């Protein structure tokens, strides 16, 4: 699913579940669970769970995340959806409970009005067995876009890994890690403004490396290593490094290149073999002999034939076309080896091994979903890594050391950086007719003066998004708005929209397009608020 769905979030999530998910045979706390199987070239198939929680049956229909994000005045939604990618060891197990403290790879929550919260992103370290944090955020951002979310808050919680990631990225690039995906600073500790946060992050990045050495000379027991590290990376860079920003950018960029080279050199899951690098030839043969009836010499013979076929294929097709399908490789091997069972066993066993300074690997083609084999020169496949090893650099360890022994020394004077604060991303409503010939509008209820004086004394919640054909009448828009409001909010379960327009009614016979523009906020009036329900505001009405 690549295209953004056409409706509002409350409708799009239903389309998504109906067409791209299957209902599980179990429930979690009496909540329905859907699973969507996703594919990663590195890890194969993994689940995305979607859990629908209804306010009517929920033990806690309110939302503390809305309250923290400043949305406590929103009406409680009829439904909210939990999106979860569990840790890898739980991929084949049922989802046992909805628990925000679990170390899921991804945990997001979106209310049916399109407002939601990114609660947890794991894989924060680049040696994760699955997604890096960037991979997870790319997926989450795409999911929110496809389903047409309206606002998503991301809370910088006081969790060690999240703080490290955010501040390291902030010092390197002058902005929060969340800002890479369009999130903007929304608020935090009292008195902390977006300007103050930005200025502090900028000041961290502008720290002069030579000044750091002088400042920490008598304050840090690791001063010798700090100076040596700066000198090594300056030598490696080949260009001047003046500030902590210069140093961190070099380290982060080079680390991503090393990760990519290692991944391209050998794309198989470390969890299958317990290794994170290609297996040596003899060790690979030994591992196969433990579980088969063939002697090692026959296994070696098949491997030599396979390597020969791969070399021949590369010579004909070049580096860019050196992948060969399993079936083609099997057919070629049968010309020299009569035992097809032996051939199949060896092909199945190959993941990634080295022979004569070559790397042989098996991977799944992301388009055909079929196994392919290729051959690469070991030095070419691992170029950035070999440079790192020659210089004695350990990037992940050095970045962490720099954070713990340099940045933390200066962060102490800016304690608010380790406190809770929020970033929010908005998906704007289109102010033009969409490609599907639809108009996106927000319908905002204007209560009566008596209602605002007695029952609805707080700031009015945001309008509800409706997507309609441009040529419908105002009367038909009134019906669409009524259905949307009833379907979305508990307090409006039986609400009747009596007019479009605030103080001045717009006649029902008029055509929407030309009367209101695409992307407009339209006031609606009506009757039927359920003031008897206790499920009114997301913050339980505490403010």
Coordinates of C-alpha atoms in Angstrom, one line a residue:
X1 CA 0.0 0.0 0.0
X2 CA 1.8 3.1 -1.3
X3 CA -0.9 5.6 -2.0
X4 CA -2.5 7.8 0.6
X5 CA -6.1 6.7 1.1
X6 CA -8.9 9.0 0.0
X7 CA -11.0 9.5 3.1
X8 CA -10.6 10.8 6.7
X9 CA -8.6 8.7 9.1
X10 CA -11.7 7.1 10.8
X11 CA -12.7 5.7 7.4
X12 CA -9.2 5.0 6.1
X13 CA -8.2 2.8 9.1
X14 CA -11.3 0.7 8.4
X15 CA -10.3 0.3 4.7
X16 CA -6.8 -0.6 5.8
X17 CA -8.0 -3.3 8.2
X18 CA -10.5 -4.7 5.8
X19 CA -8.1 -5.0 2.9
X20 CA -4.6 -5.4 4.4
X21 CA -5.1 -7.2 7.8
X22 CA -6.6 -10.3 9.2
X23 CA -8.5 -10.7 12.4
X24 CA -6.7 -12.9 15.0
X25 CA -8.5 -15.7 16.7
X26 CA -7.8 -14.2 20.1
X27 CA -8.5 -10.9 21.8
X28 CA -6.4 -8.7 24.1
X29 CA -8.5 -7.5 27.0
X30 CA -11.6 -8.2 24.9
X31 CA -10.2 -5.9 22.2
X32 CA -10.1 -7.1 18.6
X33 CA -6.6 -7.7 17.2
X34 CA -5.7 -7.5 13.5
X35 CA -2.3 -8.5 12.1
X36 CA -0.7 -7.3 8.9
X37 CA 2.3 -9.2 7.6
X38 CA 5.1 -7.0 6.4
X39 CA 8.3 -7.9 4.6
X40 CA 11.9 -6.8 5.3
X41 CA 14.7 -7.9 2.9
X42 CA 17.0 -8.4 5.9
X43 CA 14.6 -10.1 8.2
X44 CA 11.8 -11.6 6.1
X45 CA 8.2 -11.5 7.3
X46 CA 7.1 -9.8 10.5
X47 CA 3.8 -8.6 12.0
X48 CA 2.2 -5.3 12.5
X49 CA -0.6 -5.6 15.0
X50 CA -3.5 -3.2 15.1
X51 CA -5.7 -3.3 18.2
X52 CA -9.1 -1.5 18.2
X53 CA -10.1 -0.1 21.6
X54 CA -13.6 1.3 22.0
X55 CA -14.4 3.9 24.6
X56 CA -17.6 2.0 25.5
X57 CA -15.8 -1.1 26.6
X58 CA -12.5 0.4 27.7
X59 CA -11.5 0.3 31.4
X60 CA -9.7 3.6 30.8
X61 CA -11.3 5.6 27.9
X62 CA -9.3 8.8 28.6
X63 CA -5.8 9.6 27.2
X64 CA -3.0 10.9 29.3
X65 CA -0.9 11.4 26.2
X66 CA -3.5 13.9 24.9
X67 CA -3.4 15.7 28.2
X68 CA 0.4 15.9 28.0
X69 CA 0.3 17.2 24.4
X70 CA -2.1 19.9 25.3
X71 CA -5.1 18.2 23.8
X72 CA -6.9 17.4 27.0
X73 CA -9.8 19.6 25.9
X74 CA -10.6 17.3 23.0
X75 CA -13.7 15.2 23.2
X76 CA -13.1 11.5 23.9
X77 CA -13.2 9.5 20.7
X78 CA -15.4 6.5 20.2
X79 CA -12.3 4.4 19.1
X80 CA -8.6 4.4 19.3
X81 CA -6.1 2.2 17.5
X82 CA -2.9 0.8 18.8
X83 CA -0.2 0.0 16.2
X84 CA 2.5 -2.4 17.5
X85 CA 5.5 -4.1 16.0
X86 CA 6.7 -6.4 18.8
X87 CA 10.3 -7.3 19.5
X88 CA 11.7 -10.0 17.2
X89 CA 11.6 -12.8 19.7
X90 CA 7.8 -12.3 19.9
X91 CA 7.0 -12.2 16.2
X92 CA 5.6 -15.7 16.2
X93 CA 3.7 -15.3 19.5
X94 CA 0.3 -13.9 20.1
X95 CA 0.2 -10.3 21.3
X96 CA -0.4 -10.8 25.0
X97 CA -1.3 -7.3 26.3
X98 CA -1.3 -3.6 25.5
X99 CA 1.5 -2.3 27.7
X100 CA 3.4 0.9 27.0
X101 CA 6.3 -0.3 29.1
X102 CA 7.1 -3.2 26.8
X103 CA 10.1 -2.8 24.6
X104 CA 8.2 -3.0 21.3
X105 CA 10.0 -1.9 18.1
X106 CA 7.1 0.4 17.5
X107 CA 4.1 1.5 19.5
X108 CA 1.8 4.2 18.2
X109 CA -1.7 5.2 19.2
X110 CA -4.1 7.1 17.0
X111 CA -7.6 8.2 17.9
X112 CA -10.3 7.9 15.3
X113 CA -10.3 11.7 14.8
X114 CA -6.7 11.4 13.4
X115 CA -4.9 12.8 16.4
X116 CA -2.4 10.4 17.8
X117 CA 0.8 9.7 19.7
X118 CA 4.1 8.0 18.9
X119 CA 4.7 6.3 22.3
X120 CA 7.7 4.2 21.7
X121 CA 10.4 3.7 19.0
X122 CA 13.0 1.1 19.8
X123 CA 15.9 -0.1 17.7
X124 CA 17.6 3.1 18.8
X125 CA 21.0 1.6 18.5
X126 CA 22.5 0.8 15.1
X127 CA 23.4 -2.8 16.1
X128 CA 19.7 -3.6 16.5
X129 CA 18.7 -7.0 15.2
X130 CA 16.0 -5.3 13.2
X131 CA 15.1 -1.8 12.3
X132 CA 17.3 1.1 13.3
X133 CA 15.3 4.0 14.9
X134 CA 15.4 5.7 11.5
X135 CA 13.9 2.7 9.8
X136 CA 11.1 2.5 12.3
X137 CA 10.3 6.2 12.0
X138 CA 10.3 6.0 8.2
X139 CA 7.7 3.2 8.5
X140 CA 5.6 5.0 11.1
X141 CA 5.6 8.3 9.1
X142 CA 4.5 6.5 6.0
X143 CA 1.7 4.7 7.8
X144 CA 0.5 7.9 9.3
X145 CA 0.6 9.6 5.8
X146 CA -1.3 6.7 4.1
X147 CA -4.0 6.6 6.7
X148 CA -4.2 10.4 6.7
X149 CA -3.5 11.2 10.3
X150 CA -4.0 14.8 11.3
X151 CA -1.6 15.5 14.2
X152 CA 0.8 13.1 15.9
X153 CA 2.7 14.0 19.1
X154 CA 6.1 12.4 19.8
X155 CA 7.1 12.7 23.5
X156 CA 10.8 13.0 24.3
X157 CA 10.5 10.9 27.4
X158 CA 13.2 10.6 30.1
X159 CA 14.4 7.3 28.8
X160 CA 18.1 6.9 28.4
X161 CA 18.3 5.7 24.9
X162 CA 15.8 8.2 23.5
X163 CA 17.6 11.1 25.2
X164 CA 21.0 10.0 23.9
X165 CA 19.7 9.6 20.3
X166 CA 17.9 13.0 20.4
X167 CA 20.8 14.9 21.9
X168 CA 23.5 13.3 19.8
X169 CA 21.6 14.1 16.7
X170 CA 20.8 17.6 18.0
X171 CA 24.5 18.4 18.7
X172 CA 25.4 17.1 15.2
X173 CA 22.8 18.7 13.1
X174 CA 21.4 21.6 15.2
X175 CA 17.9 20.1 15.5
X176 CA 16.1 17.3 17.2
X177 CA 16.0 13.8 15.7
X178 CA 12.2 14.1 15.4
X179 CA 12.6 17.1 13.1
X180 CA 14.0 14.9 10.4
X181 CA 10.4 13.8 9.8
X182 CA 8.7 17.2 10.0
X183 CA 7.9 17.2 13.7
X184 CA 8.1 20.6 15.4
X185 CA 8.8 21.6 19.0
X186 CA 5.5 21.9 20.8
X187 CA 6.3 22.3 24.5
X188 CA 7.9 20.9 27.6
X189 CA 9.0 22.0 31.0
X190 CA 7.6 25.3 32.2
X191 CA 9.4 28.3 30.6
X192 CA 11.1 26.2 27.9
X193 CA 10.2 27.7 24.5
X194 CA 11.1 26.5 21.1
X195 CA 13.6 29.3 20.8
X196 CA 15.3 28.4 24.0
X197 CA 15.4 24.8 23.1
X198 CA 16.9 25.6 19.7
X199 CA 19.5 28.0 21.0
X200 CA 20.7 25.4 23.6
X201 CA 21.0 22.6 21.0
X202 CA 22.9 25.0 18.7
X203 CA 25.2 26.0 21.6
X204 CA 26.1 22.4 22.3
X205 CA 27.0 21.8 18.7
X206 CA 29.2 24.9 18.5
X207 CA 31.5 23.7 21.3
X208 CA 35.1 24.1 20.1
X209 CA 37.0 20.8 20.2
X210 CA 40.2 22.5 21.4
X211 CA 38.2 24.4 24.1
X212 CA 36.7 21.1 25.2
X213 CA 40.2 19.6 25.7
X214 CA 41.2 22.7 27.8
X215 CA 37.9 22.8 29.8
X216 CA 38.0 19.1 30.7
X217 CA 41.7 18.9 31.3
X218 CA 41.4 18.8 35.1
X219 CA 37.8 17.6 35.3
X220 CA 37.7 14.3 33.4
X221 CA 39.7 11.2 34.1
X222 CA 39.3 10.2 30.5
X223 CA 40.9 13.4 29.2
X224 CA 43.7 11.4 27.5
X225 CA 41.3 9.3 25.5
X226 CA 39.2 12.3 24.6
X227 CA 42.2 14.1 23.1
X228 CA 43.4 10.9 21.3
X229 CA 39.9 10.4 19.8
X230 CA 39.7 13.9 18.5
X231 CA 43.2 13.6 17.0
X232 CA 42.4 10.3 15.3
X233 CA 39.2 11.5 13.7
X234 CA 40.9 14.7 12.6
X235 CA 43.5 12.6 10.9
X236 CA 40.9 10.4 9.3
X237 CA 38.7 13.3 8.1
X238 CA 41.3 14.9 5.9
X239 CA 39.7 18.3 6.5
X240 CA 39.5 20.6 9.6
X241 CA 37.3 19.6 12.5
X242 CA 36.6 22.6 14.7
X243 CA 33.5 21.9 16.7
X244 CA 31.6 19.0 18.2
X245 CA 29.1 19.3 15.3
X246 CA 32.0 18.7 12.8
X247 CA 33.1 15.6 14.8
X248 CA 29.7 14.1 15.4
X249 CA 28.6 14.6 11.8
X250 CA 31.7 12.8 10.5
X251 CA 31.1 9.9 12.9
X252 CA 27.4 9.5 12.2
X253 CA 27.8 9.7 8.4
X254 CA 30.7 7.3 8.4
X255 CA 28.9 4.9 10.7
X256 CA 25.9 4.8 8.4
X257 CA 28.3 3.9 5.5
X258 CA 29.8 1.1 7.5
X259 CA 26.4 -0.2 8.5
X260 CA 25.3 -0.1 4.8
X261 CA 28.5 -1.9 3.6
X262 CA 28.2 -4.6 6.2
X263 CA 24.5 -5.1 5.3
X264 CA 25.2 -5.2 1.6
X265 CA 28.1 -7.6 2.1
X266 CA 26.1 -10.1 4.0
X267 CA 22.3 -9.7 4.4
X268 CA 21.3 -12.5 6.7
X269 CA 19.9 -12.3 10.2
X270 CA 22.5 -12.6 12.9
X271 CA 20.0 -14.4 15.0
X272 CA 19.9 -17.4 12.7
X273 CA 23.6 -18.3 13.0
X274 CA 24.7 -16.3 16.0
X275 CA 27.2 -14.3 13.9
X276 CA 27.2 -10.8 12.5
X277 CA 29.8 -11.4 9.8
X278 CA 30.3 -13.9 6.9
X279 CA 31.2 -17.5 8.0
X280 CA 34.5 -18.9 7.0
X281 CA 34.5 -21.7 4.4
X282 CA 35.7 -24.5 6.7
X283 CA 33.5 -23.4 9.6
X284 CA 30.5 -23.4 7.2
X285 CA 31.3 -26.9 5.9
X286 CA 31.6 -28.1 9.5
X287 CA 28.3 -26.6 10.4
X288 CA 26.6 -28.5 7.5
X289 CA 28.1 -31.9 8.4
X290 CA 26.5 -31.8 11.8
X291 CA 23.0 -32.2 10.4
X292 CA 23.3 -34.2 7.2
X293 CA 24.2 -37.7 5.9
X294 CA 26.8 -36.5 3.4
X295 CA 30.6 -36.4 4.2
X296 CA 32.4 -33.1 4.2
X297 CA 34.3 -33.8 0.9
X298 CA 31.0 -34.1 -1.0
X299 CA 29.7 -30.9 0.6
X300 CA 32.9 -29.1 -0.4
X301 CA 32.6 -30.4 -3.9
X302 CA 29.1 -28.9 -4.3
X303 CA 30.3 -25.6 -2.9
X304 CA 33.2 -25.4 -5.4
X305 CA 30.8 -26.1 -8.2
X306 CA 28.4 -23.4 -7.0
X307 CA 31.2 -20.9 -6.6
X308 CA 32.4 -21.7 -10.1
X309 CA 29.0 -21.1 -11.5
X310 CA 28.7 -17.8 -9.7
X311 CA 32.1 -16.7 -11.0
X312 CA 31.1 -17.6 -14.5
X313 CA 27.8 -15.8 -14.2
X314 CA 29.5 -12.6 -12.9
X315 CA 32.1 -12.7 -15.8
X316 CA 29.2 -12.7 -18.3
X317 CA 26.9 -10.2 -16.6
X318 CA 29.2 -7.9 -14.6
X319 CA 28.9 -6.7 -11.0
X320 CA 25.5 -5.1 -11.4
X321 CA 23.9 -8.3 -12.8
X322 CA 25.7 -11.0 -10.8
X323 CA 22.6 -12.3 -8.9
X324 CA 21.4 -15.7 -10.0
X325 CA 18.2 -17.4 -9.0
X326 CA 18.2 -20.6 -6.9
X327 CA 16.6 -22.6 -9.8
X328 CA 19.2 -21.5 -12.3
X329 CA 22.0 -22.3 -9.9
X330 CA 20.4 -25.7 -9.1
X331 CA 20.1 -26.5 -12.8
X332 CA 23.7 -25.6 -13.5
X333 CA 25.0 -27.7 -10.5
X334 CA 23.0 -30.8 -11.7
X335 CA 25.2 -30.9 -14.9
X336 CA 28.1 -31.9 -12.6
X337 CA 26.4 -33.5 -9.6
X338 CA 23.8 -36.1 -9.9
X339 CA 22.5 -36.0 -6.3
X340 CA 19.8 -33.3 -6.3
X341 CA 19.1 -33.9 -2.6
X342 CA 22.7 -32.9 -1.9
X343 CA 22.4 -29.8 -4.1
X344 CA 19.2 -28.7 -2.4
X345 CA 20.7 -29.2 1.1
X346 CA 23.7 -27.1 0.3
X347 CA 21.7 -24.3 -1.4
X348 CA 19.3 -24.3 1.6
X349 CA 22.3 -24.0 4.0
X350 CA 24.0 -21.1 2.3
X351 CA 23.4 -17.8 4.0
X352 CA 26.7 -15.9 3.8
X353 CA 30.2 -17.4 3.7
X354 CA 33.7 -16.5 2.5
X355 CA 36.1 -18.4 0.2
X356 CA 39.3 -17.2 -1.4
X357 CA 38.6 -13.5 -0.5
X358 CA 35.1 -13.8 -2.0
X359 CA 31.7 -13.4 -0.2
X360 CA 28.9 -15.7 -1.3
X361 CA 25.5 -14.8 0.0
X362 CA 21.8 -15.8 -0.4
X363 CA 19.1 -13.1 -0.2
X364 CA 15.5 -12.7 -1.0
X365 CA 14.7 -10.5 -4.0
X366 CA 12.2 -7.9 -2.6
X367 CA 10.2 -7.9 -5.9
X368 CA 10.0 -11.5 -6.9
X369 CA 10.3 -12.8 -3.3
X370 CA 12.5 -15.6 -4.6
X371 CA 15.9 -16.6 -3.3
X372 CA 19.0 -15.3 -5.2
X373 CA 22.7 -15.9 -4.8
X374 CA 25.5 -13.6 -5.7
X375 CA 29.3 -13.3 -5.3
X376 CA 31.4 -10.2 -4.4
X377 CA 35.0 -9.4 -3.7
X378 CA 35.4 -9.2 0.1
X379 CA 37.4 -6.0 0.0
X380 CA 35.0 -4.2 -2.3
X381 CA 32.0 -5.3 -0.3
X382 CA 33.6 -4.2 3.0
X383 CA 35.5 -1.1 2.0
X384 CA 34.3 1.4 4.6
X385 CA 34.6 -1.3 7.3
X386 CA 38.2 -2.0 6.3
X387 CA 39.1 1.7 6.6
X388 CA 37.6 1.8 10.0
X389 CA 39.5 -1.3 11.1
X390 CA 42.8 0.0 9.8
X391 CA 42.4 3.2 11.8
X392 CA 41.2 1.3 14.9
X393 CA 37.9 3.2 15.0
X394 CA 34.9 1.8 16.8
X395 CA 32.2 4.2 15.8
X396 CA 29.2 3.2 18.0
X397 CA 31.5 2.9 21.0
X398 CA 33.2 6.2 20.3
X399 CA 29.9 8.1 19.8
X400 CA 28.6 6.7 23.1
X401 CA 31.9 7.6 24.8
X402 CA 31.7 11.1 23.4
X403 CA 28.1 11.5 24.7
X404 CA 28.9 10.2 28.2
X405 CA 32.2 12.0 28.7
X406 CA 31.9 15.2 26.8
X407 CA 28.3 16.2 26.0
X408 CA 26.9 15.1 29.4
X409 CA 29.4 17.5 31.0
X410 CA 27.8 20.4 29.3
X411 CA 24.2 19.1 29.4
X412 CA 24.2 19.2 33.2
X413 CA 23.9 23.0 33.0
X414 CA 20.9 22.6 30.7
X415 CA 18.9 20.1 32.7
X416 CA 15.7 20.7 30.8
X417 CA 17.2 18.8 27.8
X418 CA 16.7 15.6 29.8
X419 CA 13.1 16.4 30.8
X420 CA 9.9 15.6 29.0
X421 CA 9.0 17.7 26.0
X422 CA 6.9 17.2 22.9
X423 CA 7.2 17.4 19.2
X424 CA 4.2 17.4 17.0
X425 CA 3.7 16.8 13.3
X426 CA 0.7 18.1 11.3
X427 CA -0.6 16.6 8.1
X428 CA -2.3 19.7 6.6
X429 CA -5.7 19.5 4.9
X430 CA -5.5 20.0 1.2
X431 CA -6.7 23.4 0.0
X432 CA -7.4 22.1 -3.5
X433 CA -9.5 19.4 -5.1
X434 CA -7.7 16.1 -4.6
X435 CA -6.6 13.7 -7.4
X436 CA -9.7 11.7 -6.5
X437 CA -11.9 14.7 -7.1
X438 CA -12.7 15.1 -3.5
X439 CA -12.8 18.1 -1.1
X440 CA -11.4 18.0 2.4
X441 CA -13.1 20.2 5.0
X442 CA -13.2 20.5 8.7
X443 CA -16.6 20.8 10.4
X444 CA -16.4 22.5 13.8
X445 CA -19.4 22.6 16.1
X446 CA -20.5 26.0 17.4
X447 CA -22.5 25.3 20.6
X448 CA -25.3 27.6 21.7
X449 CA -24.6 30.5 24.1
X450 CA -26.3 28.6 26.9
X451 CA -24.2 25.5 26.3
X452 CA -21.0 27.5 26.3
X453 CA -22.1 29.2 29.5
X454 CA -23.0 26.0 31.4
X455 CA -21.6 22.8 29.9
X456 CA -19.0 23.5 27.3
X457 CA -17.0 26.2 29.2
X458 CA -13.6 25.0 27.9
X459 CA -11.8 25.9 24.7
X460 CA -13.6 24.3 21.8
X461 CA -12.1 21.1 20.4
X462 CA -10.8 21.0 16.8
X463 CA -13.2 20.5 13.9
X464 CA -13.8 17.0 12.4
X465 CA -12.5 16.2 9.0
X466 CA -15.0 15.2 6.3
X467 CA -14.1 14.3 2.7
X468 CA -16.9 14.9 0.2
X469 CA -17.6 15.3 -3.5
X470 CA -17.3 19.0 -4.5
X471 CA -20.7 19.0 -6.3
X472 CA -22.9 17.9 -3.4
X473 CA -25.3 20.4 -1.8
X474 CA -24.9 22.0 1.6
X475 CA -27.8 19.9 2.8
X476 CA -25.8 16.7 1.9
X477 CA -22.8 18.2 3.6
X478 CA -24.9 18.6 6.7
X479 CA -25.7 14.9 6.7
X480 CA -22.1 14.0 6.1
X481 CA -20.9 16.2 9.0
X482 CA -23.6 14.7 11.3
X483 CA -22.5 11.2 10.5
X484 CA -18.8 12.0 11.0
X485 CA -19.4 13.7 14.4
X486 CA -21.6 10.8 15.6
X487 CA -19.1 8.2 14.5
X488 CA -16.2 10.0 16.1
X489 CA -17.1 11.4 19.5
X490 CA -18.9 9.8 22.5
X491 CA -20.5 13.1 23.6
X492 CA -22.0 13.5 20.1
X493 CA -23.4 10.0 19.7
X494 CA -26.9 11.3 18.9
X495 CA -26.0 14.8 17.8
X496 CA -28.2 16.3 15.1
X497 CA -26.7 18.9 12.7
X498 CA -29.4 21.5 12.0
X499 CA -27.4 24.0 9.9
X500 CA -24.2 24.6 8.1
X501 CA -22.8 28.0 9.0
X502 CA -22.2 29.7 12.4
X503 CA -24.3 32.8 13.1
X504 CA -25.5 32.9 9.5
X505 CA -27.1 29.8 8.0
X506 CA -26.0 28.6 4.5
X507 CA -29.0 27.4 2.5
X508 CA -29.2 23.7 2.0
X509 CA -29.7 24.0 -1.8
X510 CA -26.4 25.6 -2.5
X511 CA -23.5 23.5 -4.0
X512 CA -20.6 23.1 -1.7
X513 CA -17.9 23.9 -4.3
X514 CA -18.1 27.7 -4.8
X515 CA -19.8 28.2 -1.5
X516 CA -16.9 27.1 0.6
X517 CA -13.3 26.5 -0.6
X518 CA -11.3 23.2 -0.4
X519 CA -9.6 23.0 3.0
X520 CA -12.0 25.4 4.7
X521 CA -13.2 25.2 8.3
X522 CA -17.0 25.1 8.3
X523 CA -19.0 26.0 11.4
X524 CA -21.9 23.7 12.1
X525 CA -24.7 24.0 14.6
X526 CA -27.0 21.5 16.1
X527 CA -28.5 19.8 19.1
X528 CA -28.2 16.5 21.0
X529 CA -24.9 16.7 23.1
X530 CA -24.9 13.9 25.6
X531 CA -24.1 16.0 28.7
X532 CA -25.0 13.0 31.0
X533 CA -21.9 11.0 29.9
X534 CA -18.8 11.1 32.0
X535 CA -16.7 10.3 29.0
X536 CA -16.5 13.9 27.7
X537 CA -12.9 15.2 27.7
X538 CA -9.7 13.3 27.1
X539 CA -8.2 14.6 30.4
X540 CA -11.3 13.6 32.3
X541 CA -12.2 17.3 32.6
X542 CA -9.5 18.0 35.1
X543 CA -8.7 21.4 33.6

